[in-house]
The first five atom37 places (N, CA, C, CB, O) and aatype in JSON, in Angstrom:
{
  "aatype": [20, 20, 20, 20, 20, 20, 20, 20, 20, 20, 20, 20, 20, 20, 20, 20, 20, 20, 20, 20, 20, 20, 20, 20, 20, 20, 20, 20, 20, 20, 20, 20, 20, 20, 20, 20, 20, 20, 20, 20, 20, 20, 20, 20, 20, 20, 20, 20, 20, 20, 20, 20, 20, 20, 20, 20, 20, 20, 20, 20, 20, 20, 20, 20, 20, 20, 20, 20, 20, 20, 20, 20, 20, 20, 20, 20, 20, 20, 20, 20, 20, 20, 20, 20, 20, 20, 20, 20, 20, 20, 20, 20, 20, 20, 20, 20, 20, 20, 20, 20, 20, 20, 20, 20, 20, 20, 20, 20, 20, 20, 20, 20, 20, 20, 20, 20, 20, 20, 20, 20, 20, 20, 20, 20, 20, 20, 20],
  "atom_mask": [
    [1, 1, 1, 1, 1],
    [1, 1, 1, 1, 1],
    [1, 1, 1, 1, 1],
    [1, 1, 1, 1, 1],
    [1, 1, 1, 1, 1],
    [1, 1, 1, 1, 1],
    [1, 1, 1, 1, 1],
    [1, 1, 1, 1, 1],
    [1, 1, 1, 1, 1],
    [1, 1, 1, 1, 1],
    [1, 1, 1, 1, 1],
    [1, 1, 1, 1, 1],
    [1, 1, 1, 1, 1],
    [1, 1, 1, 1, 1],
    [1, 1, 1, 1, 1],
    [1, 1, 1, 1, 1],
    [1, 1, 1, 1, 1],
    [1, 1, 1, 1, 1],
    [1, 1, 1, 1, 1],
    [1, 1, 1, 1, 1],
    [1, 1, 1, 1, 1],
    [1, 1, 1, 1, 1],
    [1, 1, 1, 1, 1],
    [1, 1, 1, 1, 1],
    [1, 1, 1, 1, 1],
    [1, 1, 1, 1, 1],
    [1, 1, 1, 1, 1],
    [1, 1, 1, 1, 1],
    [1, 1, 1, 1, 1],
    [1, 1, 1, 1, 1],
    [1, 1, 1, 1, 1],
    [1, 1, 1, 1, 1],
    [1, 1, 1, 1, 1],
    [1, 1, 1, 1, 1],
    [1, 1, 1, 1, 1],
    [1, 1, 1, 1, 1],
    [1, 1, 1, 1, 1],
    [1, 1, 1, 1, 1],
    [1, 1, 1, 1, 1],
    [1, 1, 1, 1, 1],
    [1, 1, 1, 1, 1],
    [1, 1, 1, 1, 1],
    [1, 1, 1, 1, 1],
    [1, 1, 1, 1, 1],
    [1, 1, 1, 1, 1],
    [1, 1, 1, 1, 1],
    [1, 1, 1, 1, 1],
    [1, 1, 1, 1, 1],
    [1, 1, 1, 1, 1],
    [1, 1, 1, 1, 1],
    [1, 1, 1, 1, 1],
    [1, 1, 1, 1, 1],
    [1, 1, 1, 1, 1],
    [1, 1, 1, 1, 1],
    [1, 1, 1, 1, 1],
    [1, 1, 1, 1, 1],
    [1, 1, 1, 1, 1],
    [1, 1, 1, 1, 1],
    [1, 1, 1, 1, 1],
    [1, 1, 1, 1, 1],
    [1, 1, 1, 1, 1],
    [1, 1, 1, 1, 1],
    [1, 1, 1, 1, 1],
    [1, 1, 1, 1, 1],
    [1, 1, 1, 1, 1],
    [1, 1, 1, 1, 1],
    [1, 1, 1, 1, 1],
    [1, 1, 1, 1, 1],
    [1, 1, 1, 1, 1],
    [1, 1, 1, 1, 1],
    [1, 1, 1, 1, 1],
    [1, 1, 1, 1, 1],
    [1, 1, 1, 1, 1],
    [1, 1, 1, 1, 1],
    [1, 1, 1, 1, 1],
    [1, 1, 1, 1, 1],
    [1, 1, 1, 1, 1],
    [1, 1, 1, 1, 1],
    [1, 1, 1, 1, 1],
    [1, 1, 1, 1, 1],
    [1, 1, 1, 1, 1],
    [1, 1, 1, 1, 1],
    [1, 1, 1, 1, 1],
    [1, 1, 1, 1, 1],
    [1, 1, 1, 1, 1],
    [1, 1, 1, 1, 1],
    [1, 1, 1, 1, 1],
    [1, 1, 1, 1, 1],
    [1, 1, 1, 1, 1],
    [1, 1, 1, 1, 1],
    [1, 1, 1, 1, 1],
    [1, 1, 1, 1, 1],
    [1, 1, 1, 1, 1],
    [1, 1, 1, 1, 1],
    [1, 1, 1, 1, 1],
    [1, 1, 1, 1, 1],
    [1, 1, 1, 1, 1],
    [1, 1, 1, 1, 1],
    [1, 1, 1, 1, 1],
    [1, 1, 1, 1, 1],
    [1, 1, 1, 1, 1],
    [1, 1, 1, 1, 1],
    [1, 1, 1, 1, 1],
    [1, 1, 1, 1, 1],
    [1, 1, 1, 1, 1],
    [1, 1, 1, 1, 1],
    [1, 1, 1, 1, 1],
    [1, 1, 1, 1, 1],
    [1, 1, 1, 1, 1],
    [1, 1, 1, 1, 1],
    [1, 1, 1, 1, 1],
    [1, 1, 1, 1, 1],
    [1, 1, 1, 1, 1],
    [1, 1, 1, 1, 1],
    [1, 1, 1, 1, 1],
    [1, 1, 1, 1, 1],
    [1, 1, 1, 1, 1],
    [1, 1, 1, 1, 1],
    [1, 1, 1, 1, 1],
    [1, 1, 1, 1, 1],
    [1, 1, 1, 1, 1],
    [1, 1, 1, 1, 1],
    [1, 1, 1, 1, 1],
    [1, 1, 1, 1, 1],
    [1, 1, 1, 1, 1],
    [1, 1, 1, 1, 1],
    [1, 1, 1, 1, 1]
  ],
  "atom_positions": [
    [[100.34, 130.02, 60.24], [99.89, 129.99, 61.62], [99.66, 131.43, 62.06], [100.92, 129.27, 62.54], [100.57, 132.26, 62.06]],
    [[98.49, 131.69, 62.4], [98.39, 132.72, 63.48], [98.43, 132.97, 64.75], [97.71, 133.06, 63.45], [98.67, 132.12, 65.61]],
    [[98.1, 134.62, 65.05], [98.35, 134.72, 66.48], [97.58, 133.87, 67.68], [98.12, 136.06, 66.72], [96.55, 134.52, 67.84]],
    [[97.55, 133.17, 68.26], [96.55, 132.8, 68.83], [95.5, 133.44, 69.18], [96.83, 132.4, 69.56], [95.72, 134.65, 69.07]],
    [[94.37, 133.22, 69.59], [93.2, 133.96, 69.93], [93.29, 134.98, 70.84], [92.29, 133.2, 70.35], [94.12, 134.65, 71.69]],
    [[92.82, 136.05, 71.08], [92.76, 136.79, 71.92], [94.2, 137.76, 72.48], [92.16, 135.96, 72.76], [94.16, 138.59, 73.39]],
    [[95.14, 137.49, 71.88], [96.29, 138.02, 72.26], [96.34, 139.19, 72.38], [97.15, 137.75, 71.64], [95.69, 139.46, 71.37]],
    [[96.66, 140.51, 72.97], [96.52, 141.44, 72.37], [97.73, 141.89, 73.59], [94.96, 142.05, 72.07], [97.87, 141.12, 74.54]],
    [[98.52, 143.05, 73.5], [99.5, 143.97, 73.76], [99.02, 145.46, 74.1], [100.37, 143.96, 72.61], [98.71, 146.18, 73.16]],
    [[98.94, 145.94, 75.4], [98.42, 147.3, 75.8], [99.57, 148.12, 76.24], [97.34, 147.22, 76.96], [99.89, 148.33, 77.41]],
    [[100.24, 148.59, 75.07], [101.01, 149.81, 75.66], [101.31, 150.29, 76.68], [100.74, 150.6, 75.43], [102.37, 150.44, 77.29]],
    [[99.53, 150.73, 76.99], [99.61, 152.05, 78.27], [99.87, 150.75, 79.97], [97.23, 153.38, 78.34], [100.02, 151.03, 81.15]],
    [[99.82, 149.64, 79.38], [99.76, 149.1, 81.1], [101.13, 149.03, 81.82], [99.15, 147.44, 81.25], [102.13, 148.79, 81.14]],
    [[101.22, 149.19, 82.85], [102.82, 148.99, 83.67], [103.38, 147.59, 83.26], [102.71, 148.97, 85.6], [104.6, 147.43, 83.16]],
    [[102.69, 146.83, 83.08], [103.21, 144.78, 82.72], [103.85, 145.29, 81.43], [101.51, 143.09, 82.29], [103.47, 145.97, 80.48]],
    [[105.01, 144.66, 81.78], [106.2, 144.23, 81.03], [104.98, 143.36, 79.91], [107.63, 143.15, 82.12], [103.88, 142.89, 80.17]],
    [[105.65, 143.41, 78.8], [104.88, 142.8, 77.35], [104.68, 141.71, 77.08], [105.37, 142.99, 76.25], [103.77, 141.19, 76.43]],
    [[106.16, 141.01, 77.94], [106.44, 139.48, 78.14], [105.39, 139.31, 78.86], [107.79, 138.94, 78.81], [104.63, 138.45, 78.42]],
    [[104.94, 140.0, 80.17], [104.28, 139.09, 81.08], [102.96, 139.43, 80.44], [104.47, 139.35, 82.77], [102.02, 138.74, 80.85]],
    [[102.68, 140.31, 79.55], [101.33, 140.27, 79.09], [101.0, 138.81, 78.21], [101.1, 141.64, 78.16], [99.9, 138.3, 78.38]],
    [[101.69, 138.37, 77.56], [101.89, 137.64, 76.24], [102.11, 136.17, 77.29], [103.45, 138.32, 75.01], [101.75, 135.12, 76.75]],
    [[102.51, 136.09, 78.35], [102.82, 134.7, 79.21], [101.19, 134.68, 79.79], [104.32, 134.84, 80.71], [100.38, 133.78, 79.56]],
    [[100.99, 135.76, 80.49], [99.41, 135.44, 81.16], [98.05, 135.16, 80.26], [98.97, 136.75, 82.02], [97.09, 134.45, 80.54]],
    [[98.28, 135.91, 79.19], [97.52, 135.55, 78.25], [97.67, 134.11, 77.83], [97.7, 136.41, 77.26], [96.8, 133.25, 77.97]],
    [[98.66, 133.97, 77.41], [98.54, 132.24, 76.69], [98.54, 131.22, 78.01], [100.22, 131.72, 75.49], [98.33, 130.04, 77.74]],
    [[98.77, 131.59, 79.5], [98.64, 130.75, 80.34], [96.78, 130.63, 80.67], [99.68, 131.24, 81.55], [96.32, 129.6, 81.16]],
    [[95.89, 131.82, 80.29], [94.85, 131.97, 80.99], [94.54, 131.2, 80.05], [94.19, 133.16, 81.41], [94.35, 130.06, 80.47]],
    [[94.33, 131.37, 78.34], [93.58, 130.64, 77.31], [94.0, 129.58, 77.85], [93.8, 130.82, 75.8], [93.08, 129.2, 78.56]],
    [[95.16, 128.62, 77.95], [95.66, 126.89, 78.51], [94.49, 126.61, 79.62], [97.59, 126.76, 79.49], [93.78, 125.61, 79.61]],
    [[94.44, 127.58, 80.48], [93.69, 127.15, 81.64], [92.04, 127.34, 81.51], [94.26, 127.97, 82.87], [91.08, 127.03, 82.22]],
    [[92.22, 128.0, 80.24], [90.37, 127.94, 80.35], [89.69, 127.08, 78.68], [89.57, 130.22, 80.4], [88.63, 127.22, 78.08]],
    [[91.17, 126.05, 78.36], [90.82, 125.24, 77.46], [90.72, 126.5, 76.01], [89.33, 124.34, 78.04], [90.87, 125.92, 74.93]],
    [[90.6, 127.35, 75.93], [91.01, 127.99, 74.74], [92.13, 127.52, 73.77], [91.33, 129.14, 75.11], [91.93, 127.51, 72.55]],
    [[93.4, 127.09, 74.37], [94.05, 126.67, 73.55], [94.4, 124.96, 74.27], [95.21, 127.8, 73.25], [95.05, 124.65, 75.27]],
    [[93.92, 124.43, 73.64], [93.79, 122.95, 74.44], [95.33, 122.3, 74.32], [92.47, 121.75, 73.59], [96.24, 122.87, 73.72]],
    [[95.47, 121.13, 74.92], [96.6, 120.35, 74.9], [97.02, 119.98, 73.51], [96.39, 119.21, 75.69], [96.05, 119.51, 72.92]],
    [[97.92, 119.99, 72.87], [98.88, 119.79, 71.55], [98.55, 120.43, 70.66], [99.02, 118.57, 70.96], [98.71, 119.96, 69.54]],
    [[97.66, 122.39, 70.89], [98.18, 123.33, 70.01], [99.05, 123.79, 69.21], [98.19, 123.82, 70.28], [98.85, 124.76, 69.95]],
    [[99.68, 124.05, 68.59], [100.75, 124.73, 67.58], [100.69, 126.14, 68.04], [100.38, 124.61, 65.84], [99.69, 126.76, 67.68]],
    [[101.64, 126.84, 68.85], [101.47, 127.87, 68.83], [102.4, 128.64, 67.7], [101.55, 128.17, 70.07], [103.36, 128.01, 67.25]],
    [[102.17, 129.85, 67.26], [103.71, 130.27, 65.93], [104.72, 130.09, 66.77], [103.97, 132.16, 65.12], [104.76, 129.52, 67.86]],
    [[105.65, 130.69, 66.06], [106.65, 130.44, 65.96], [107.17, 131.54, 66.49], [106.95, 130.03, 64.9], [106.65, 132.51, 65.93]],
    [[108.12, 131.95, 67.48], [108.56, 133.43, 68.12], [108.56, 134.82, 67.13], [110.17, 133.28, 68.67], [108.12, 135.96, 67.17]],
    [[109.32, 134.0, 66.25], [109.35, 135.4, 65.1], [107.98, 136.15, 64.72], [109.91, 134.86, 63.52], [107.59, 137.31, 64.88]],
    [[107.37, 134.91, 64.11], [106.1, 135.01, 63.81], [105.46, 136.19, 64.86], [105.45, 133.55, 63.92], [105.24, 137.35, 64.5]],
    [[105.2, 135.62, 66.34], [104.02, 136.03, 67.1], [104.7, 137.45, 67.32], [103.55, 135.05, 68.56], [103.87, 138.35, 67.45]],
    [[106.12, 137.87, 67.39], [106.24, 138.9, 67.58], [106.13, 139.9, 66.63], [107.04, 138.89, 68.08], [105.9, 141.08, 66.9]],
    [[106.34, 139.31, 65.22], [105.93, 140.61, 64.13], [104.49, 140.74, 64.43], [106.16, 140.29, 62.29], [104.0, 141.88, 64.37]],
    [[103.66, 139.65, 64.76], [102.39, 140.28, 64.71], [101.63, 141.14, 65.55], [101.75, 139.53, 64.57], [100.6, 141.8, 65.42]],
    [[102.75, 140.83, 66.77], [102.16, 141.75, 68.23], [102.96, 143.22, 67.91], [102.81, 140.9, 70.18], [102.58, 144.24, 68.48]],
    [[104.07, 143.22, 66.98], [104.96, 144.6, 66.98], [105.88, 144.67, 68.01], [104.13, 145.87, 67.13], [106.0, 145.61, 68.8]],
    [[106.62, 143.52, 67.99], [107.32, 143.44, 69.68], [108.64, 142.78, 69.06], [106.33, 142.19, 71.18], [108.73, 142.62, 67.84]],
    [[109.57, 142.44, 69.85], [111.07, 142.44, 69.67], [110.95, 140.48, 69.66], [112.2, 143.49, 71.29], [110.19, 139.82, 70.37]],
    [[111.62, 140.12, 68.99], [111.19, 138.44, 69.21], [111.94, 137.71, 70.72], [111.92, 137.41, 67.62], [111.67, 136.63, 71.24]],
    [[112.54, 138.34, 70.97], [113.02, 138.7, 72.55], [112.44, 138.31, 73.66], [113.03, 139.96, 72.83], [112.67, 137.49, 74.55]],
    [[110.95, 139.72, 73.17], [109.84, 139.86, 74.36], [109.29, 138.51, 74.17], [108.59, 141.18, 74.22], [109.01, 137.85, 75.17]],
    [[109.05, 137.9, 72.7], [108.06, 136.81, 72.47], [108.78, 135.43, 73.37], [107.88, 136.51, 70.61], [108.24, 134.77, 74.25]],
    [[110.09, 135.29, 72.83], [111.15, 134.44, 73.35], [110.65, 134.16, 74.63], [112.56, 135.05, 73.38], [109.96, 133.14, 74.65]],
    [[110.79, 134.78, 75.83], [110.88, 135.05, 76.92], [109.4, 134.77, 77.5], [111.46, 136.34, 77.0], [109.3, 134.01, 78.46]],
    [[108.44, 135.26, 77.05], [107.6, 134.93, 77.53], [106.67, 133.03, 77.31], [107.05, 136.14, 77.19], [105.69, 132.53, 77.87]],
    [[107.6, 132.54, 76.24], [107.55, 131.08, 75.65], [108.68, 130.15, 76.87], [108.27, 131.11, 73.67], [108.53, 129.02, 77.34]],
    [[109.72, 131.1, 77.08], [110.54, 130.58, 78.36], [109.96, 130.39, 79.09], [111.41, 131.17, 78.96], [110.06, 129.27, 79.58]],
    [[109.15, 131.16, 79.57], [108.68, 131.19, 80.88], [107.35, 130.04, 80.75], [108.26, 132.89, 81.35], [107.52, 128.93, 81.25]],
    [[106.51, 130.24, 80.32], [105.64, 128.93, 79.72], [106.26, 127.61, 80.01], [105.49, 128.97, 78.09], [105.87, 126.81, 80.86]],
    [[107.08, 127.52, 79.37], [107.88, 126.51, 79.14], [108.67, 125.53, 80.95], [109.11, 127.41, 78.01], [108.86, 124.38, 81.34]],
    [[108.84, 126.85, 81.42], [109.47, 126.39, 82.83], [108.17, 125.93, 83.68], [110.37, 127.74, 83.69], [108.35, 125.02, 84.49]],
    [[106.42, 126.7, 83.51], [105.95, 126.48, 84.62], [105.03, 125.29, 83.8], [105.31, 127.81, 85.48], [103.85, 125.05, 84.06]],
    [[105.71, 124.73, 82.93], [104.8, 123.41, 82.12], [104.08, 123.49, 81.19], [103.92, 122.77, 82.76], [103.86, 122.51, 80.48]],
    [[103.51, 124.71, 80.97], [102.27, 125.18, 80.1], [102.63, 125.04, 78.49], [101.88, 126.88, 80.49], [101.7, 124.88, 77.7]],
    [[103.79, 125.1, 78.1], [104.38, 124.54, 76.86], [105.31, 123.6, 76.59], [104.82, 125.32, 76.32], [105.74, 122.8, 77.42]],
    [[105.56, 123.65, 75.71], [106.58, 122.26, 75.27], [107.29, 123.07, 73.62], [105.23, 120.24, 74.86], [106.57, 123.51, 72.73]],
    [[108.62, 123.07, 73.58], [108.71, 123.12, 72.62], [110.03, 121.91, 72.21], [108.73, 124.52, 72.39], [110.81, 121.48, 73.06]],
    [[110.05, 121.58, 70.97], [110.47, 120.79, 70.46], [111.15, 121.05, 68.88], [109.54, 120.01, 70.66], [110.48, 121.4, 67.91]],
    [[112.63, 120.79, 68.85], [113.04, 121.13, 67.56], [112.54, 120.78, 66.51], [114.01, 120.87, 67.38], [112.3, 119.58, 66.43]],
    [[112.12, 121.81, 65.09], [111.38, 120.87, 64.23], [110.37, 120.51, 64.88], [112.05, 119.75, 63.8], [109.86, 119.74, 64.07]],
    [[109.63, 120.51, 65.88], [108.21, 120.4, 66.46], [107.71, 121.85, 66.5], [108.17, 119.7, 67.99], [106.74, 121.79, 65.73]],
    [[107.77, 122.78, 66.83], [107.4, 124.05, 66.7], [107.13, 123.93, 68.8], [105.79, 124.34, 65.27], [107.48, 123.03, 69.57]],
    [[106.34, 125.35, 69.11], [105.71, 125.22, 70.13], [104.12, 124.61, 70.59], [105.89, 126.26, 70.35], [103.23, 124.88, 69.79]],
    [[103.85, 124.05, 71.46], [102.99, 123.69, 71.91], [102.17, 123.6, 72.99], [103.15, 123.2, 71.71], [102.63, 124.15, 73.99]],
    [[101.12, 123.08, 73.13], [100.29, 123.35, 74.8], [100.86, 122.18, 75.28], [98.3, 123.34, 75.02], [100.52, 121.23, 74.57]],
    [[101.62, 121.84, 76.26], [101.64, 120.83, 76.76], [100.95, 120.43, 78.14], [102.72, 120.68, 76.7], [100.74, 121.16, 79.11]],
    [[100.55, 118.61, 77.92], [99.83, 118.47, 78.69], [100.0, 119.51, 80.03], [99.9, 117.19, 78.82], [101.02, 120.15, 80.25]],
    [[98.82, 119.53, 80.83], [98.67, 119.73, 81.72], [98.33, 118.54, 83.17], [97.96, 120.54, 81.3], [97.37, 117.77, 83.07]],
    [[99.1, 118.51, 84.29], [99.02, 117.92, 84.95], [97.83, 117.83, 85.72], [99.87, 118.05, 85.33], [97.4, 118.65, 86.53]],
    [[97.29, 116.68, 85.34], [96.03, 116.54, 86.28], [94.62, 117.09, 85.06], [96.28, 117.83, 88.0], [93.58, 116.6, 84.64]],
    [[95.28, 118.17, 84.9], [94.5, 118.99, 83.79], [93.25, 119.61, 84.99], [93.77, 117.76, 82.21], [92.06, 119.28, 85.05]],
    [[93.81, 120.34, 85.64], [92.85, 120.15, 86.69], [93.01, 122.0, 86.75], [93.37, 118.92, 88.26], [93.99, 122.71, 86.95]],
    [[92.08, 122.21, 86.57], [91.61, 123.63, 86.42], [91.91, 124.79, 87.44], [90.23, 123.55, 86.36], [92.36, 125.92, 87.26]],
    [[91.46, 124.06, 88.68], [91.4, 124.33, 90.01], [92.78, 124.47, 90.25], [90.69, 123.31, 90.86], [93.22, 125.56, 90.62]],
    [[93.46, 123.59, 90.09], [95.09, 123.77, 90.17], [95.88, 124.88, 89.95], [95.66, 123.02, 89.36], [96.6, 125.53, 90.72]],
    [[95.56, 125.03, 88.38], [95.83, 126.13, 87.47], [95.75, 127.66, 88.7], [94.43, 126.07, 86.0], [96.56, 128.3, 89.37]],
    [[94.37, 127.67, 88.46], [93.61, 128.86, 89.25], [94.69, 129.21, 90.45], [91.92, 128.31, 89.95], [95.52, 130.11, 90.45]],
    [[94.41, 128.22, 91.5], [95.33, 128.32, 92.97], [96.9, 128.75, 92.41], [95.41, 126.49, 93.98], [97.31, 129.78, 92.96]],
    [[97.64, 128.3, 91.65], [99.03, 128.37, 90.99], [98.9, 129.85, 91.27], [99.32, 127.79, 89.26], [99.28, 130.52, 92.23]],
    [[98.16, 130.21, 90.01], [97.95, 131.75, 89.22], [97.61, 132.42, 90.68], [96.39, 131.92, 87.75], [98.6, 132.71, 91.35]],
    [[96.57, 132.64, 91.14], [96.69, 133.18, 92.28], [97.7, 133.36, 93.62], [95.91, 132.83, 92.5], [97.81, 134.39, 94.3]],
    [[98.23, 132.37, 93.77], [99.4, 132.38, 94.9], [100.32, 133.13, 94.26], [100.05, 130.94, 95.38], [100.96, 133.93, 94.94]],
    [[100.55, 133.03, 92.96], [101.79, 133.89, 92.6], [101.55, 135.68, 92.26], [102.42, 133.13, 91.17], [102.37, 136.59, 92.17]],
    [[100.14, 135.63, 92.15], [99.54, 137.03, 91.8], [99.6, 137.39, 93.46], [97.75, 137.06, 90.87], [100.55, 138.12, 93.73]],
    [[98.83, 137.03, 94.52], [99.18, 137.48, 95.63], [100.34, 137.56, 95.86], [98.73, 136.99, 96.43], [100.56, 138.69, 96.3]],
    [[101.49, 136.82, 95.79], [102.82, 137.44, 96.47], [103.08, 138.5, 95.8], [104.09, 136.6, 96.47], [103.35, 139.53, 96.43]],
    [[103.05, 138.49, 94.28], [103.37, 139.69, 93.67], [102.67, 140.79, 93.82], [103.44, 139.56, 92.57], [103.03, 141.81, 93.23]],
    [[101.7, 140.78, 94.52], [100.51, 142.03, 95.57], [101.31, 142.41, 96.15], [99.22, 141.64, 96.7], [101.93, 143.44, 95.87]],
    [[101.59, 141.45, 97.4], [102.32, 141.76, 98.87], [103.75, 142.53, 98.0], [102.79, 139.92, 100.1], [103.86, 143.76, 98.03]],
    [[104.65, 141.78, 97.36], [106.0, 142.3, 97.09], [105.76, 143.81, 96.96], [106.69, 141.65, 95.75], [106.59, 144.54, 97.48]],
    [[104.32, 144.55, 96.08], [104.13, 145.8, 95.98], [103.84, 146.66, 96.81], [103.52, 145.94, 95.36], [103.76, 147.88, 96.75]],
    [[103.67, 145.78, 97.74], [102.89, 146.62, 99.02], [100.71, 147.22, 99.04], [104.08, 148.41, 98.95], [99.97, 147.95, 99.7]],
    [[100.6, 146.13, 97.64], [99.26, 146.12, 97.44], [98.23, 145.63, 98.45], [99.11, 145.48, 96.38], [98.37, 144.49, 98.9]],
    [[97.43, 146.23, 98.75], [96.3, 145.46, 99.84], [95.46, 144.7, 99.35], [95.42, 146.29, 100.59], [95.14, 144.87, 98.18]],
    [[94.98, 143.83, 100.0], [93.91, 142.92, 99.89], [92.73, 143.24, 98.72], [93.31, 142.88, 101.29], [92.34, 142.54, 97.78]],
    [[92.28, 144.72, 99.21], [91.3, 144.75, 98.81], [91.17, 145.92, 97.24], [90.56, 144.98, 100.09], [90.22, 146.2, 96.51]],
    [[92.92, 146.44, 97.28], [93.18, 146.81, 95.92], [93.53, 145.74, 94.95], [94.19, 147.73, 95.89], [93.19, 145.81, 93.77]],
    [[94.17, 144.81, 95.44], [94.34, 143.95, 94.2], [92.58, 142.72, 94.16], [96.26, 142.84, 94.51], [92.39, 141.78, 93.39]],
    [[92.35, 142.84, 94.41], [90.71, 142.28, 94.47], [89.96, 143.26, 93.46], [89.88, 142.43, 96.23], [89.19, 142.84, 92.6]],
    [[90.24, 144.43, 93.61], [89.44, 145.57, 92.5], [90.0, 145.23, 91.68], [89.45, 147.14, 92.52], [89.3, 144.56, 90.92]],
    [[91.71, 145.42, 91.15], [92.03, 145.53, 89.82], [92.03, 143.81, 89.04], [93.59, 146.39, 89.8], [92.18, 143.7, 87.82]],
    [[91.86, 142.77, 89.82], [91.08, 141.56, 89.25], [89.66, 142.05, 88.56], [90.76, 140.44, 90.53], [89.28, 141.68, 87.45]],
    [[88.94, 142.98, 89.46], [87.62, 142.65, 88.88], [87.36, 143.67, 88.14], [86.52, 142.4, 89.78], [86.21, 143.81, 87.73]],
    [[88.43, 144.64, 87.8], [88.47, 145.38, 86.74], [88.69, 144.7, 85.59], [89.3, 146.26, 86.88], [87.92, 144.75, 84.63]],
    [[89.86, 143.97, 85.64], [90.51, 143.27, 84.5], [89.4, 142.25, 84.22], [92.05, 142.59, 84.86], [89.37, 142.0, 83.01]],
    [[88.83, 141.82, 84.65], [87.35, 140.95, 84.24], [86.61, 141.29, 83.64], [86.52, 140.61, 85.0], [86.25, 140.51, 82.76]],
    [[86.05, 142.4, 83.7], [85.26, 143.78, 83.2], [85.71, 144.1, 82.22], [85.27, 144.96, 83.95], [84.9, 144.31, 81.31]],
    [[87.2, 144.31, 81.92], [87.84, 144.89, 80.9], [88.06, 144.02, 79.93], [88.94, 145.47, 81.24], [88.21, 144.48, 78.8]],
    [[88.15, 142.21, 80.19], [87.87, 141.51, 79.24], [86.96, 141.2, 78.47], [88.06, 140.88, 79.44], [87.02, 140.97, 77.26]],
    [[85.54, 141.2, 79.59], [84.43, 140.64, 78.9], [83.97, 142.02, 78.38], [83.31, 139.73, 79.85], [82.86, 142.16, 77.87]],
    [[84.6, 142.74, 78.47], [83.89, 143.98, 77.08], [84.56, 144.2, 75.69], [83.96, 145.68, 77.62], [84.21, 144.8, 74.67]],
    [[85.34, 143.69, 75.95], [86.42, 143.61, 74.57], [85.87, 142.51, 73.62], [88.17, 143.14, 75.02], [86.45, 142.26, 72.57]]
  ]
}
């Protein structure tokens, strides 16, 4: 099993590694990249391949795991689990309400965290 698609780990960014490695596999779930009853590896696995502590990997599969987006199962490995509704729109509003509070908690404005979205957009679709 490999890393899933698109994963990747940026040093230089302030995000904790976990939350890089949670938003990533939450955005692929939500944009059908990794569809419902994927195999994702296995913690050990994804963290030798990212160069990360199986810890960071752990943790960010926790967290998955609490807001629904996985399922893991003993002897089942990890997985996409369904999504409720499967409703895209859902997803989106989720991800956003929690990205805005975590704006406000910084004391970020409106219209800085609106740029560094449409940076990070920019910065995907060129990669």
């Amino acid at each position: 099993m490999s890393t899933p698609p698109l994963i990747t780990i940026d040093p230089t960014q302030p995000v904790p590694p976990y939350v890089q490695i949670r938003d990533q596999i939450a955005d692929l779930i939500g944009t059908g990249e990794l569809p419902e009853g994927t195999r994702l590896p296995p913690v050990r696995q994804l963290a030798a391949d990212l160069g990360l502590a199986t810890g960071t990997v752990a943790r960010a599969y926790q967290e998955l795991e609490a807001t629904a987006h996985l399922t893991t199962r003993r002897g089942g490995g990890t997985r996409v689990a369904p999504q409720p509704g499967g409703s895209r729109d859902a997803i989106v509003r989720q991800h956003a309400a929690e990205f805005a509070a975590t704006m406000r908690r910084l004391g970020v404005t409106q219209a800085e965290a609106t740029a560094a979205v449409e940076a990070a957009f920019t910065r995907r679709a060129e990669a």
